């Protein structure tokens, strides 16, 4: 997940420019500060929890060290403050930066909130979600990669992300028959994991199958949805363009289209950034 998308994509999808611009600032700010890399945990100690469906970030036996993420946010947010940010983002980032200066414990609590601690009430939740997960995903990248190599996908096949527990924001149909398969994609930490090819990952009872809506002018992308729960998955059918087509924000127009059809997004969005989307 990153901000670099080809100009040709933005020419066809001009409404994505403000978010592309925001991403550019975040990428540059991250390039200016030392971003620590998370140490890869001893996965073997976590194996039993994995078999029981415990996500890596909630593991008791081999939890990745998250303490450096708070200081990373404390470094990133003031850096962004000095940049010409689009829309109302600038005001929100300044307010967040001031709040972090006032309260040295805040950054740690924001990380806890991102991981599901509801007792925390963050200022600017949309912005905290975007910046927080961006920093967290960047820090966790080596762990997400190593975890992907370690895990036996056939032993997971669950509806939520094996790393962080989020519901999938997108899916990818990859491979060629007979090895064609579906991967679900996490919009928060960037993990991709295997799931049954046609079933709905949002229904409690997973007997429901998804049907697809083709999107005009969007080769490779479609909206798969479930008649039973009205949940949908933006789906990339193909391989090779993962970083563009699975980035979630590059297909926000598909979320809009799904919303207009009365479908609901079950996955958390990092791009609930109000005015930036013209909303
Ligand atoms: Zn995840
Ligand atoms: Zn469903």
CSV table of C-alpha atoms and ligand atoms in Angstrom, one decimal:
chain,number,residue,atom,x,y,z
A,1,UNK,CA,0.0,0.0,0.0
A,2,UNK,CA,1.5,3.3,-1.1
A,3,UNK,CA,0.8,6.4,-2.9
A,4,UNK,CA,2.6,6.0,-6.2
A,5,UNK,CA,0.0,5.4,-8.9
A,6,UNK,CA,0.6,6.0,-12.6
A,7,UNK,CA,-0.6,9.4,-13.9
A,8,UNK,CA,-2.7,7.6,-16.5
A,9,UNK,CA,-4.9,6.2,-13.7
A,10,UNK,CA,-5.4,9.7,-12.3
A,11,UNK,CA,-6.3,11.1,-15.7
A,12,UNK,CA,-9.2,8.6,-16.0
A,13,UNK,CA,-10.1,9.0,-12.3
A,14,UNK,CA,-9.5,12.7,-11.5
A,15,UNK,CA,-11.6,12.6,-8.3
A,16,UNK,CA,-8.8,10.5,-6.8
A,17,UNK,CA,-6.2,13.3,-7.1
A,18,UNK,CA,-6.7,14.8,-3.6
A,19,UNK,CA,-6.0,11.4,-2.0
A,20,UNK,CA,-3.1,10.7,-4.4
A,21,UNK,CA,-1.7,14.1,-3.3
A,22,UNK,CA,-2.1,13.2,0.3
A,23,UNK,CA,-0.4,9.9,-0.2
A,24,UNK,CA,2.5,11.7,-1.9
A,25,UNK,CA,3.0,13.9,1.2
A,26,UNK,CA,2.8,10.9,3.6
A,27,UNK,CA,5.3,8.9,1.5
A,28,UNK,CA,7.7,11.8,1.5
A,29,UNK,CA,7.3,12.4,5.2
A,30,UNK,CA,8.0,8.7,5.9
A,31,UNK,CA,11.1,8.9,3.7
A,32,UNK,CA,12.4,11.7,5.9
A,33,UNK,CA,12.2,9.8,9.2
A,34,UNK,CA,13.8,6.6,10.3
A,35,UNK,CA,11.0,3.9,10.1
A,36,UNK,CA,11.9,1.0,12.3
A,37,UNK,CA,11.3,-2.5,10.9
A,38,UNK,CA,9.4,-4.9,13.1
A,39,UNK,CA,11.3,-8.0,14.3
A,40,UNK,CA,9.8,-11.2,12.9
A,41,UNK,CA,8.3,-13.2,15.7
A,42,UNK,CA,9.0,-16.9,16.4
A,43,UNK,CA,6.1,-18.3,14.4
A,44,UNK,CA,6.5,-21.8,15.8
A,45,UNK,CA,5.5,-20.6,19.2
A,46,UNK,CA,2.3,-19.2,17.7
A,47,UNK,CA,1.3,-22.3,15.7
A,48,UNK,CA,-1.4,-23.5,18.2
A,49,UNK,CA,-3.0,-20.1,18.3
A,50,UNK,CA,-2.9,-19.9,14.5
A,51,UNK,CA,-4.7,-23.2,14.3
A,52,UNK,CA,-7.4,-21.9,16.7
A,53,UNK,CA,-7.9,-18.7,14.6
A,54,UNK,CA,-6.1,-16.3,16.8
A,55,UNK,CA,-4.6,-13.5,14.7
A,56,UNK,CA,-0.9,-12.8,14.8
A,57,UNK,CA,-1.4,-9.3,16.4
A,58,UNK,CA,-3.6,-10.8,19.2
A,59,UNK,CA,-1.1,-13.7,19.9
A,60,UNK,CA,-0.1,-14.2,23.5
A,61,UNK,CA,2.8,-16.5,22.7
A,62,UNK,CA,4.6,-14.6,19.9
A,63,UNK,CA,3.1,-11.1,19.6
A,64,UNK,CA,5.0,-8.7,17.3
A,65,UNK,CA,6.5,-5.8,19.3
A,66,UNK,CA,4.4,-2.7,18.7
A,67,UNK,CA,6.0,-0.3,21.1
A,68,UNK,CA,7.9,1.6,18.3
A,69,UNK,CA,4.7,2.5,16.5
A,70,UNK,CA,3.7,5.2,18.9
A,71,UNK,CA,7.0,7.1,18.5
A,72,UNK,CA,6.7,6.6,14.7
A,73,UNK,CA,3.4,8.4,14.8
A,74,UNK,CA,4.9,11.1,16.9
A,75,UNK,CA,7.6,11.6,14.3
A,76,UNK,CA,5.3,11.3,11.2
A,77,UNK,CA,2.5,13.6,12.2
A,78,UNK,CA,4.5,16.8,12.9
A,79,UNK,CA,6.4,16.2,9.7
A,80,UNK,CA,3.2,16.3,7.8
A,81,UNK,CA,2.1,19.5,9.5
A,82,UNK,CA,4.7,21.5,7.6
A,83,UNK,CA,3.4,20.3,4.2
A,84,UNK,CA,0.8,21.9,2.0
A,85,UNK,CA,-1.9,19.3,2.6
A,86,UNK,CA,-5.1,19.2,0.6
A,87,UNK,CA,-8.6,20.2,1.9
A,88,UNK,CA,-9.4,20.1,5.6
A,89,UNK,CA,-6.6,17.5,6.2
A,90,UNK,CA,-4.2,20.3,7.1
A,91,UNK,CA,-6.3,21.5,10.1
A,92,UNK,CA,-6.9,17.9,11.3
A,93,UNK,CA,-3.2,17.1,11.1
A,94,UNK,CA,-2.3,20.2,13.1
A,95,UNK,CA,-4.9,19.5,15.8
A,96,UNK,CA,-3.6,15.9,16.0
A,97,UNK,CA,0.0,17.1,16.2
A,98,UNK,CA,-0.9,19.5,19.0
A,99,UNK,CA,-2.7,16.8,20.9
A,100,UNK,CA,0.3,14.5,20.7
A,101,UNK,CA,2.6,17.2,22.0
A,102,UNK,CA,0.2,17.9,25.0
A,103,UNK,CA,-0.1,14.2,25.9
A,104,UNK,CA,2.9,12.0,25.6
A,105,UNK,CA,0.8,8.9,26.3
A,106,UNK,CA,-1.6,9.6,23.5
A,107,UNK,CA,0.3,7.9,20.6
A,108,UNK,CA,0.3,4.6,22.5
A,109,UNK,CA,-3.4,4.8,23.1
A,110,UNK,CA,-4.0,5.6,19.4
A,111,UNK,CA,-2.2,2.4,18.5
A,112,UNK,CA,-4.4,0.4,21.0
A,113,UNK,CA,-7.5,2.0,19.4
A,114,UNK,CA,-6.4,1.0,15.9
A,115,UNK,CA,-6.2,-2.6,17.2
A,116,UNK,CA,-9.7,-2.6,18.7
A,117,UNK,CA,-9.5,-0.9,22.1
A,118,UNK,CA,-12.8,0.9,22.2
A,119,UNK,CA,-12.1,2.6,25.5
A,120,UNK,CA,-10.0,5.2,23.6
A,121,UNK,CA,-11.7,8.1,21.9
A,122,UNK,CA,-9.3,9.5,19.3
A,123,UNK,CA,-9.4,13.0,18.0
A,124,UNK,CA,-10.1,12.9,14.2
A,125,UNK,CA,-10.8,9.2,14.0
A,126,UNK,CA,-10.8,9.1,10.2
A,127,UNK,CA,-7.3,10.7,10.1
A,128,UNK,CA,-6.0,8.6,12.9
A,129,UNK,CA,-7.2,5.5,11.1
A,130,UNK,CA,-5.5,6.5,7.8
A,131,UNK,CA,-2.2,7.7,9.3
A,132,UNK,CA,-2.1,5.1,12.1
A,133,UNK,CA,-2.6,2.1,9.8
A,134,UNK,CA,-0.2,3.6,7.2
A,135,UNK,CA,2.5,3.8,9.8
A,136,UNK,CA,1.6,0.4,11.4
A,137,UNK,CA,1.6,-1.3,8.0
A,138,UNK,CA,4.9,0.2,7.0
A,139,UNK,CA,6.5,-0.9,10.3
A,140,UNK,CA,5.0,-4.4,10.1
A,141,UNK,CA,5.9,-5.0,6.4
A,142,UNK,CA,8.7,-7.5,7.2
A,143,UNK,CA,6.4,-9.4,9.5
A,144,UNK,CA,3.5,-9.5,7.1
A,145,UNK,CA,5.9,-10.8,4.4
A,146,UNK,CA,7.5,-13.5,6.6
A,147,UNK,CA,4.1,-14.5,8.0
A,148,UNK,CA,2.7,-14.9,4.5
A,149,UNK,CA,5.6,-17.3,3.7
A,150,UNK,CA,5.3,-19.2,7.0
A,151,UNK,CA,1.5,-19.8,7.0
A,152,UNK,CA,-0.1,-22.7,5.4
A,153,UNK,CA,-3.1,-21.0,3.7
A,154,UNK,CA,-5.2,-24.2,3.8
A,155,UNK,CA,-5.1,-24.1,7.6
A,156,UNK,CA,-6.5,-20.6,7.8
A,157,UNK,CA,-9.3,-20.0,5.2
A,158,UNK,CA,-11.1,-17.6,7.6
A,159,UNK,CA,-13.1,-14.5,6.8
A,160,UNK,CA,-10.8,-12.2,8.7
A,161,UNK,CA,-7.2,-11.1,8.2
A,162,UNK,CA,-4.7,-13.6,9.8
A,163,UNK,CA,-2.4,-10.7,10.8
A,164,UNK,CA,-4.7,-8.0,12.2
A,165,UNK,CA,-8.3,-9.5,12.2
A,166,UNK,CA,-9.9,-6.9,9.8
A,167,UNK,CA,-12.5,-8.0,7.4
A,168,UNK,CA,-11.3,-7.9,3.7
A,169,UNK,CA,-11.6,-4.7,1.8
A,170,UNK,CA,-10.9,-6.4,-1.6
A,171,UNK,CA,-10.3,-9.7,-3.2
A,172,UNK,CA,-8.2,-11.0,-6.0
A,173,UNK,CA,-8.9,-13.9,-8.3
A,174,UNK,CA,-5.4,-15.2,-9.2
A,175,UNK,CA,-3.8,-18.1,-10.9
A,176,UNK,CA,-4.9,-20.2,-13.8
A,177,UNK,CA,-7.2,-23.1,-13.9
A,178,UNK,CA,-7.1,-25.6,-12.2
A,179,UNK,CA,-5.1,-23.6,-9.7
A,180,UNK,CA,-7.3,-20.6,-9.9
A,181,UNK,CA,-8.0,-19.3,-6.4
A,182,UNK,CA,-9.3,-16.3,-4.5
A,183,UNK,CA,-7.2,-14.2,-2.1
A,184,UNK,CA,-8.8,-11.7,0.3
A,185,UNK,CA,-6.9,-8.4,0.8
A,186,UNK,CA,-6.7,-6.5,4.1
A,187,UNK,CA,-7.1,-2.7,3.6
A,188,UNK,CA,-5.4,-2.1,7.0
A,189,UNK,CA,-2.2,-4.1,7.3
A,190,UNK,CA,-1.9,-5.2,3.6
A,191,UNK,CA,-2.0,-8.9,4.2
A,192,UNK,CA,-3.4,-11.2,1.6
A,193,UNK,CA,-4.9,-14.6,2.5
A,194,UNK,CA,-6.7,-17.4,0.8
A,195,UNK,CA,-10.4,-17.9,1.0
A,196,UNK,CA,-12.9,-20.2,-0.7
A,197,UNK,CA,-13.5,-19.1,-4.2
A,198,UNK,CA,-17.2,-18.1,-4.3
A,199,UNK,CA,-18.4,-17.8,-0.7
A,200,UNK,CA,-19.4,-14.7,1.1
A,201,UNK,CA,-16.8,-13.7,3.7
A,202,UNK,CA,-19.3,-11.5,5.6
A,203,UNK,CA,-22.2,-13.9,6.4
A,204,UNK,CA,-22.1,-15.8,9.6
A,205,UNK,CA,-23.5,-18.7,7.8
A,206,UNK,CA,-21.2,-19.1,4.9
A,207,UNK,CA,-23.5,-21.0,2.5
A,208,UNK,CA,-24.0,-17.9,0.5
A,209,UNK,CA,-22.3,-17.3,-2.8
A,210,UNK,CA,-21.3,-14.0,-4.3
A,211,UNK,CA,-22.5,-12.7,-7.7
A,212,UNK,CA,-20.5,-10.2,-9.7
A,213,UNK,CA,-21.3,-6.8,-11.2
A,214,UNK,CA,-19.0,-5.7,-14.0
A,215,UNK,CA,-18.0,-2.1,-13.9
A,216,UNK,CA,-18.0,-0.3,-17.2
A,217,UNK,CA,-14.5,1.0,-18.3
A,218,UNK,CA,-12.7,-0.9,-15.5
A,219,UNK,CA,-11.1,-3.8,-17.0
A,220,UNK,CA,-9.9,-6.2,-14.3
A,221,UNK,CA,-12.1,-4.8,-11.5
A,222,UNK,CA,-15.6,-5.9,-10.5
A,223,UNK,CA,-17.9,-5.8,-7.5
A,224,UNK,CA,-18.8,-9.1,-6.0
A,225,UNK,CA,-21.8,-9.0,-3.7
A,226,UNK,CA,-23.9,-11.2,-1.5
A,227,UNK,CA,-27.7,-11.3,-1.9
A,228,UNK,CA,-28.1,-12.5,1.6
A,229,UNK,CA,-26.2,-9.9,3.6
A,230,UNK,CA,-25.7,-7.2,0.9
A,231,UNK,CA,-22.0,-7.1,1.7
A,232,UNK,CA,-19.6,-6.6,-1.2
A,233,UNK,CA,-16.0,-7.2,-2.2
A,234,UNK,CA,-14.2,-5.1,-4.8
A,235,UNK,CA,-12.5,-7.8,-6.8
A,236,UNK,CA,-9.4,-7.7,-9.0
A,237,UNK,CA,-9.4,-10.5,-11.5
A,238,UNK,CA,-5.9,-10.9,-12.7
A,239,UNK,CA,-2.2,-10.7,-11.6
A,240,UNK,CA,0.6,-8.2,-11.9
A,241,UNK,CA,-1.2,-5.0,-11.0
A,242,UNK,CA,-1.7,-5.8,-7.3
A,243,UNK,CA,-0.1,-2.6,-6.0
A,244,UNK,CA,-2.4,-0.4,-8.1
A,245,UNK,CA,-5.6,-2.4,-8.1
A,246,UNK,CA,-5.6,-3.8,-4.6
A,247,UNK,CA,-4.7,-0.5,-2.9
A,248,UNK,CA,-8.3,0.1,-1.9
A,249,UNK,CA,-8.2,3.9,-2.4
A,250,UNK,CA,-7.5,3.6,-6.1
A,251,UNK,CA,-11.0,2.1,-6.5
A,252,UNK,CA,-13.0,4.3,-4.2
A,253,UNK,CA,-15.4,5.0,-7.1
A,254,UNK,CA,-16.4,1.3,-6.9
A,255,UNK,CA,-17.4,1.8,-3.3
A,256,UNK,CA,-19.5,4.7,-4.3
A,257,UNK,CA,-21.2,2.6,-7.0
A,258,UNK,CA,-21.8,-0.2,-4.5
A,259,UNK,CA,-23.3,2.2,-2.1
A,260,UNK,CA,-25.6,3.5,-4.8
A,261,UNK,CA,-26.8,0.0,-5.3
A,262,UNK,CA,-27.7,-0.4,-1.6
A,263,UNK,CA,-24.7,-2.6,-0.9
A,264,UNK,CA,-22.8,-2.2,2.3
A,265,UNK,CA,-19.1,-2.1,3.0
A,266,UNK,CA,-18.2,-4.3,5.9
A,267,UNK,CA,-14.5,-3.6,5.9
A,268,UNK,CA,-13.1,-0.6,7.7
A,269,UNK,CA,-12.0,2.1,5.3
A,270,UNK,CA,-8.9,4.1,5.9
A,271,UNK,CA,-10.3,6.7,3.4
A,272,UNK,CA,-13.2,8.0,5.4
A,273,UNK,CA,-11.6,11.5,5.1
A,274,UNK,CA,-14.7,13.6,4.5
A,275,UNK,CA,-14.1,16.6,2.4
A,276,UNK,CA,-11.2,15.0,0.5
A,277,UNK,CA,-13.7,12.8,-1.4
A,278,UNK,CA,-16.0,15.7,-2.1
A,279,UNK,CA,-18.5,14.4,0.6
B,1,LIG,ZN1,-4.8,-7.1,8.3
B,2,LIG,ZN1,-23.1,-12.5,2.8
